[in-house]
PDB file of C-alpha atoms in Angstrom:
ATOM      1  CA  MET A   1       0.000   0.000   0.000  1.00  0.00           C
ATOM      2  CA  ALA A   2       2.730   2.443   0.993  1.00  0.00           C
ATOM      3  CA  THR A   3       4.679   1.622  -2.170  1.00  0.00           C
ATOM      4  CA  ALA A   4       1.629   2.266  -4.361  1.00  0.00           C
ATOM      5  CA  LEU A   5       0.980   5.592  -2.619  1.00  0.00           C
ATOM      6  CA  GLU A   6       4.615   6.650  -3.050  1.00  0.00           C
ATOM      7  CA  GLU A   7       4.799   5.568  -6.702  1.00  0.00           C
ATOM      8  CA  LEU A   8       1.699   7.597  -7.474  1.00  0.00           C
ATOM      9  CA  ARG A   9       3.052  10.522  -5.430  1.00  0.00           C
ATOM     10  CA  LEU A  10       0.127  10.299  -3.040  1.00  0.00           C
ATOM     11  CA  GLY A  11       2.202   9.558   0.063  1.00  0.00           C
ATOM     12  CA  ASP A  12       2.691  13.197   1.075  1.00  0.00           C
ATOM     13  CA  PRO A  13      -0.954  14.170   0.449  1.00  0.00           C
ATOM     14  CA  ALA A  14      -2.124  11.129   2.455  1.00  0.00           C
ATOM     15  CA  ARG A  15       0.139  12.100   5.348  1.00  0.00           C
ATOM     16  CA  ALA A  16      -1.131  15.698   5.109  1.00  0.00           C
ATOM     17  CA  VAL A  17      -4.712  14.456   5.403  1.00  0.00           C
ATOM     18  CA  PHE A  18      -3.716  12.358   8.422  1.00  0.00           C
ATOM     19  CA  ARG A  19      -2.062  15.393  10.054  1.00  0.00           C
ATOM     20  CA  ARG A  20      -5.158  17.490   9.422  1.00  0.00           C
ATOM     21  CA  LEU A  21      -7.405  14.817  10.905  1.00  0.00           C
ATOM     22  CA  LYS A  22      -5.123  14.580  13.923  1.00  0.00           C
ATOM     23  CA  ALA A  23      -5.194  18.372  14.358  1.00  0.00           C
ATOM     24  CA  ASP A  24      -8.996  18.322  14.131  1.00  0.00           C
ATOM     25  CA  ASP A  25      -9.101  15.525  16.705  1.00  0.00           C
ATOM     26  CA  LEU A  26      -6.892  17.499  19.094  1.00  0.00           C
ATOM     27  CA  ALA A  27      -9.011  20.636  18.640  1.00  0.00           C
ATOM     28  CA  LEU A  28     -12.181  18.624  19.280  1.00  0.00           C
ATOM     29  CA  ARG A  29     -10.707  17.093  22.421  1.00  0.00           C
ATOM     30  CA  ALA A  30      -9.698  20.549  23.694  1.00  0.00           C
ATOM     31  CA  ALA A  31     -13.220  21.892  23.140  1.00  0.00           C
ATOM     32  CA  TRP A  32     -15.069  18.799  24.390  1.00  0.00           C
ATOM     33  CA  PRO A  33     -16.504  19.014  27.906  1.00  0.00           C
ATOM     34  CA  SER A  34     -14.598  16.521  30.007  1.00  0.00           C
ATOM     35  CA  ASP A  35     -16.748  16.524  33.125  1.00  0.00           C
ATOM     36  CA  LEU A  36     -19.784  14.874  31.524  1.00  0.00           C
ATOM     37  CA  PRO A  37     -20.634  11.344  32.667  1.00  0.00           C
ATOM     38  CA  ILE A  38     -20.085   8.550  30.184  1.00  0.00           C
ATOM     39  CA  PRO A  39     -23.476   7.593  28.705  1.00  0.00           C
ATOM     40  CA  PRO A  40     -24.467   3.909  28.877  1.00  0.00           C
ATOM     41  CA  GLY A  41     -23.289   1.957  25.847  1.00  0.00           C
ATOM     42  CA  ALA A  42     -20.760   4.612  24.775  1.00  0.00           C
ATOM     43  CA  ILE A  43     -17.258   3.829  23.658  1.00  0.00           C
ATOM     44  CA  GLY A  44     -14.431   5.907  25.023  1.00  0.00           C
ATOM     45  CA  GLY A  45     -14.018   7.746  28.225  1.00  0.00           C
ATOM     46  CA  GLY A  46     -11.714   9.814  30.305  1.00  0.00           C
ATOM     47  CA  PRO A  47     -11.151  13.536  30.377  1.00  0.00           C
ATOM     48  CA  GLY A  48     -11.608  15.331  27.093  1.00  0.00           C
ATOM     49  CA  VAL A  49     -12.318  12.191  25.100  1.00  0.00           C
ATOM     50  CA  PRO A  50     -15.270  12.481  22.725  1.00  0.00           C
ATOM     51  CA  ARG A  51     -17.717   9.615  23.047  1.00  0.00           C
ATOM     52  CA  MET A  52     -20.009   7.976  20.533  1.00  0.00           C
ATOM     53  CA  SER A  53     -22.497   5.148  20.610  1.00  0.00           C
ATOM     54  CA  ASP A  54     -21.368   1.602  19.913  1.00  0.00           C
ATOM     55  CA  ARG A  55     -23.431   1.529  16.715  1.00  0.00           C
ATOM     56  CA  LEU A  56     -21.845   4.698  15.348  1.00  0.00           C
ATOM     57  CA  PHE A  57     -18.378   3.452  16.295  1.00  0.00           C
ATOM     58  CA  ALA A  58     -19.066   0.135  14.515  1.00  0.00           C
ATOM     59  CA  LEU A  59     -20.347   1.978  11.448  1.00  0.00           C
ATOM     60  CA  HIS A  60     -17.159   4.057  11.199  1.00  0.00           C
ATOM     61  CA  ALA A  61     -15.012   0.967  11.720  1.00  0.00           C
ATOM     62  CA  LEU A  62     -16.897  -0.873   8.965  1.00  0.00           C
ATOM     63  CA  ARG A  63     -16.514   2.055   6.579  1.00  0.00           C
ATOM     64  CA  LEU A  64     -12.753   2.184   7.240  1.00  0.00           C
ATOM     65  CA  CYS A  65     -12.509  -1.567   6.625  1.00  0.00           C
ATOM     66  CA  LEU A  66     -14.309  -1.206   3.292  1.00  0.00           C
ATOM     67  CA  ILE A  67     -12.035   1.642   2.214  1.00  0.00           C
ATOM     68  CA  HIS A  68      -9.012  -0.445   3.184  1.00  0.00           C
ATOM     69  CA  ARG A  69     -10.414  -3.350   1.140  1.00  0.00           C
ATOM     70  CA  ILE A  70     -10.828  -1.076  -1.897  1.00  0.00           C
ATOM     71  CA  TRP A  71      -7.203   0.013  -1.548  1.00  0.00           C
ATOM     72  CA  LEU A  72      -6.016  -3.594  -1.310  1.00  0.00           C
ATOM     73  CA  LEU A  73      -8.032  -4.495  -4.415  1.00  0.00           C
ATOM     74  CA  ALA A  74      -6.563  -1.470  -6.222  1.00  0.00           C
ATOM     75  CA  VAL A  75      -3.027  -2.798  -5.971  1.00  0.00           C
ATOM     76  CA  GLU A  76      -4.210  -6.154  -7.397  1.00  0.00           C
ATOM     77  CA  VAL A  77      -5.220  -4.617 -10.734  1.00  0.00           C
ATOM     78  CA  PRO A  78      -3.075  -6.491 -13.270  1.00  0.00           C
ATOM     79  CA  ASP A  79      -0.877  -4.769 -15.820  1.00  0.00           C
ATOM     80  CA  PHE A  80      -2.473  -3.985 -19.165  1.00  0.00           C
ATOM     81  CA  SER A  81      -1.400  -2.137 -22.264  1.00  0.00           C
ATOM     82  CA  PRO A  82      -2.222   1.585 -22.186  1.00  0.00           C
ATOM     83  CA  ARG A  83      -5.262   2.533 -24.221  1.00  0.00           C
ATOM     84  CA  HIS A  84      -6.759   5.943 -24.916  1.00  0.00           C
ATOM     85  CA  GLY A  85      -4.477   7.555 -22.347  1.00  0.00           C
ATOM     86  CA  LEU A  86      -5.530   5.080 -19.653  1.00  0.00           C
ATOM     87  CA  THR A  87      -2.804   3.295 -17.715  1.00  0.00           C
ATOM     88  CA  ARG A  88      -2.760   0.897 -14.793  1.00  0.00           C
ATOM     89  CA  GLU A  89      -1.224   3.620 -12.621  1.00  0.00           C
ATOM     90  CA  GLY A  90      -4.050   5.990 -13.502  1.00  0.00           C
ATOM     91  CA  LEU A  91      -6.660   3.395 -12.553  1.00  0.00           C
ATOM     92  CA  VAL A  92      -4.916   2.558  -9.295  1.00  0.00           C
ATOM     93  CA  GLN A  93      -4.702   6.265  -8.496  1.00  0.00           C
ATOM     94  CA  ARG A  94      -8.454   6.665  -9.074  1.00  0.00           C
ATOM     95  CA  LEU A  95      -9.144   3.763  -6.716  1.00  0.00           C
ATOM     96  CA  LEU A  96      -6.777   5.110  -4.066  1.00  0.00           C
ATOM     97  CA  ARG A  97      -8.645   8.430  -4.252  1.00  0.00           C
ATOM     98  CA  LEU A  98     -11.896   6.449  -3.892  1.00  0.00           C
ATOM     99  CA  ASP A  99     -13.256   7.325  -7.333  1.00  0.00           C
ATOM    100  CA  VAL A 100     -14.519   3.765  -7.440  1.00  0.00           C
ATOM    101  CA  GLU A 101     -17.511   4.222  -9.752  1.00  0.00           C
ATOM    102  CA  GLY A 102     -15.388   5.855 -12.454  1.00  0.00           C
ATOM    103  CA  ALA A 103     -12.585   3.328 -12.028  1.00  0.00           C
ATOM    104  CA  VAL A 104     -14.996   0.368 -12.202  1.00  0.00           C
ATOM    105  CA  ALA A 105     -16.479   1.710 -15.446  1.00  0.00           C
ATOM    106  CA  LEU A 106     -12.977   1.951 -16.931  1.00  0.00           C
ATOM    107  CA  LEU A 107     -12.009  -1.474 -15.592  1.00  0.00           C
ATOM    108  CA  ASP A 108     -15.092  -2.931 -17.301  1.00  0.00           C
ATOM    109  CA  GLN A 109     -13.764  -1.556 -20.608  1.00  0.00           C
ATOM    110  CA  VAL A 110     -10.216  -2.797 -20.044  1.00  0.00           C
ATOM    111  CA  PHE A 111     -11.239  -6.232 -18.733  1.00  0.00           C
ATOM    112  CA  PRO A 112     -14.531  -7.099 -20.465  1.00  0.00           C
ATOM    113  CA  ILE A 113     -16.453 -10.092 -19.194  1.00  0.00           C
ATOM    114  CA  ALA A 114     -16.776 -11.470 -22.758  1.00  0.00           C
ATOM    115  CA  ASP A 115     -14.721 -11.190 -25.925  1.00  0.00           C
ATOM    116  CA  PRO A 116     -15.271  -7.895 -27.763  1.00  0.00           C
ATOM    117  CA  PRO A 117     -17.685  -7.864 -30.721  1.00  0.00           C
ATOM    118  CA  GLY A 118     -15.980  -8.839 -33.916  1.00  0.00           C
ATOM    119  CA  ALA A 119     -13.472 -11.134 -32.211  1.00  0.00           C
ATOM    120  CA  GLU A 120     -14.825 -14.050 -34.252  1.00  0.00           C
ATOM    121  CA  LEU A 121     -14.392 -12.324 -37.613  1.00  0.00           C
ATOM    122  CA  ASP A 122     -11.959 -13.871 -40.074  1.00  0.00           C
ATOM    123  CA  PHE A 123      -9.186 -11.476 -41.062  1.00  0.00           C
ATOM    124  CA  ALA A 124      -7.261 -14.104 -43.071  1.00  0.00           C
ATOM    125  CA  GLU A 125      -4.841 -14.436 -40.181  1.00  0.00           C
ATOM    126  CA  PRO A 126      -4.405 -17.200 -37.677  1.00  0.00           C
ATOM    127  CA  PRO A 127      -6.550 -16.365 -34.660  1.00  0.00           C
ATOM    128  CA  ALA A 128      -4.930 -15.349 -31.411  1.00  0.00           C
ATOM    129  CA  PRO A 129      -5.604 -17.598 -28.465  1.00  0.00           C
ATOM    130  CA  ARG A 130      -8.907 -16.676 -26.866  1.00  0.00           C
ATOM    131  CA  HIS A 131      -9.709 -17.014 -23.247  1.00  0.00           C
ATOM    132  CA  GLY A 132     -13.367 -15.996 -23.238  1.00  0.00           C
ATOM    133  CA  GLY A 133     -13.120 -12.752 -21.305  1.00  0.00           C
ATOM    134  CA  TYR A 134     -11.690 -11.640 -18.013  1.00  0.00           C
ATOM    135  CA  GLY A 135     -13.898 -13.536 -15.580  1.00  0.00           C
ATOM    136  CA  ARG A 136     -11.305 -13.649 -12.810  1.00  0.00           C
ATOM    137  CA  GLU A 137     -10.612  -9.919 -12.939  1.00  0.00           C
ATOM    138  CA  GLN A 138     -14.338  -9.200 -13.070  1.00  0.00           C
ATOM    139  CA  GLU A 139     -15.145 -11.396 -10.081  1.00  0.00           C
ATOM    140  CA  GLU A 140     -12.095 -10.878  -7.857  1.00  0.00           C
ATOM    141  CA  ILE A 141     -11.400  -7.180  -8.417  1.00  0.00           C
ATOM    142  CA  ILE A 142     -14.040  -5.212 -10.312  1.00  0.00           C
ATOM    143  CA  ARG A 143     -17.227  -6.580  -8.697  1.00  0.00           C
ATOM    144  CA  ARG A 144     -15.657  -6.544  -5.224  1.00  0.00           C
ATOM    145  CA  CYS A 145     -14.602  -2.889  -5.635  1.00  0.00           C
ATOM    146  CA  ALA A 146     -18.103  -1.968  -6.763  1.00  0.00           C
ATOM    147  CA  SER A 147     -19.630  -3.854  -3.834  1.00  0.00           C
ATOM    148  CA  CYS A 148     -17.344  -2.185  -1.288  1.00  0.00           C
ATOM    149  CA  SER A 149     -18.082   1.215  -2.786  1.00  0.00           C
ATOM    150  CA  ALA A 150     -21.825   0.608  -2.588  1.00  0.00           C
ATOM    151  CA  TRP A 151     -21.541  -0.324   1.100  1.00  0.00           C
ATOM    152  CA  CYS A 152     -19.367   2.740   1.855  1.00  0.00           C
ATOM    153  CA  GLY A 153     -22.012   5.036   0.434  1.00  0.00           C
ATOM    154  CA  ARG A 154     -24.828   3.643   2.562  1.00  0.00           C
TER     155      ARG A 154
END
């Protein structure tokens, strides 16, 4: 993951976002009233620590897990020849920035589930070996990314 972020020059921006989130967290803790009792079923505690319900905490944890899963799937995108200005690095970058819907649409074009139309036509040349589409890429990467993205948006 770190290598992919560095290769795409997203390492520094990702660290900047983390620093900003940490600064926001510290500002929230400084402004949060620390003398309130801990409500039943809340996670967290202690002076100045913001508290949230177990359900909200679980929801945020699930969302982070889904984003992490999308990032892990992004680095599994296989190499392919560039087409129309689209490269593997560009697709991985879109997934790392969580532009999943756009990346999935492009992945569907690069790795179609069936052979493209006209693949059966005779061009008076020996046919290239056919494999019947990119079923593995569709099932293991593209559909899983789309599913994770759908759950993140809910």
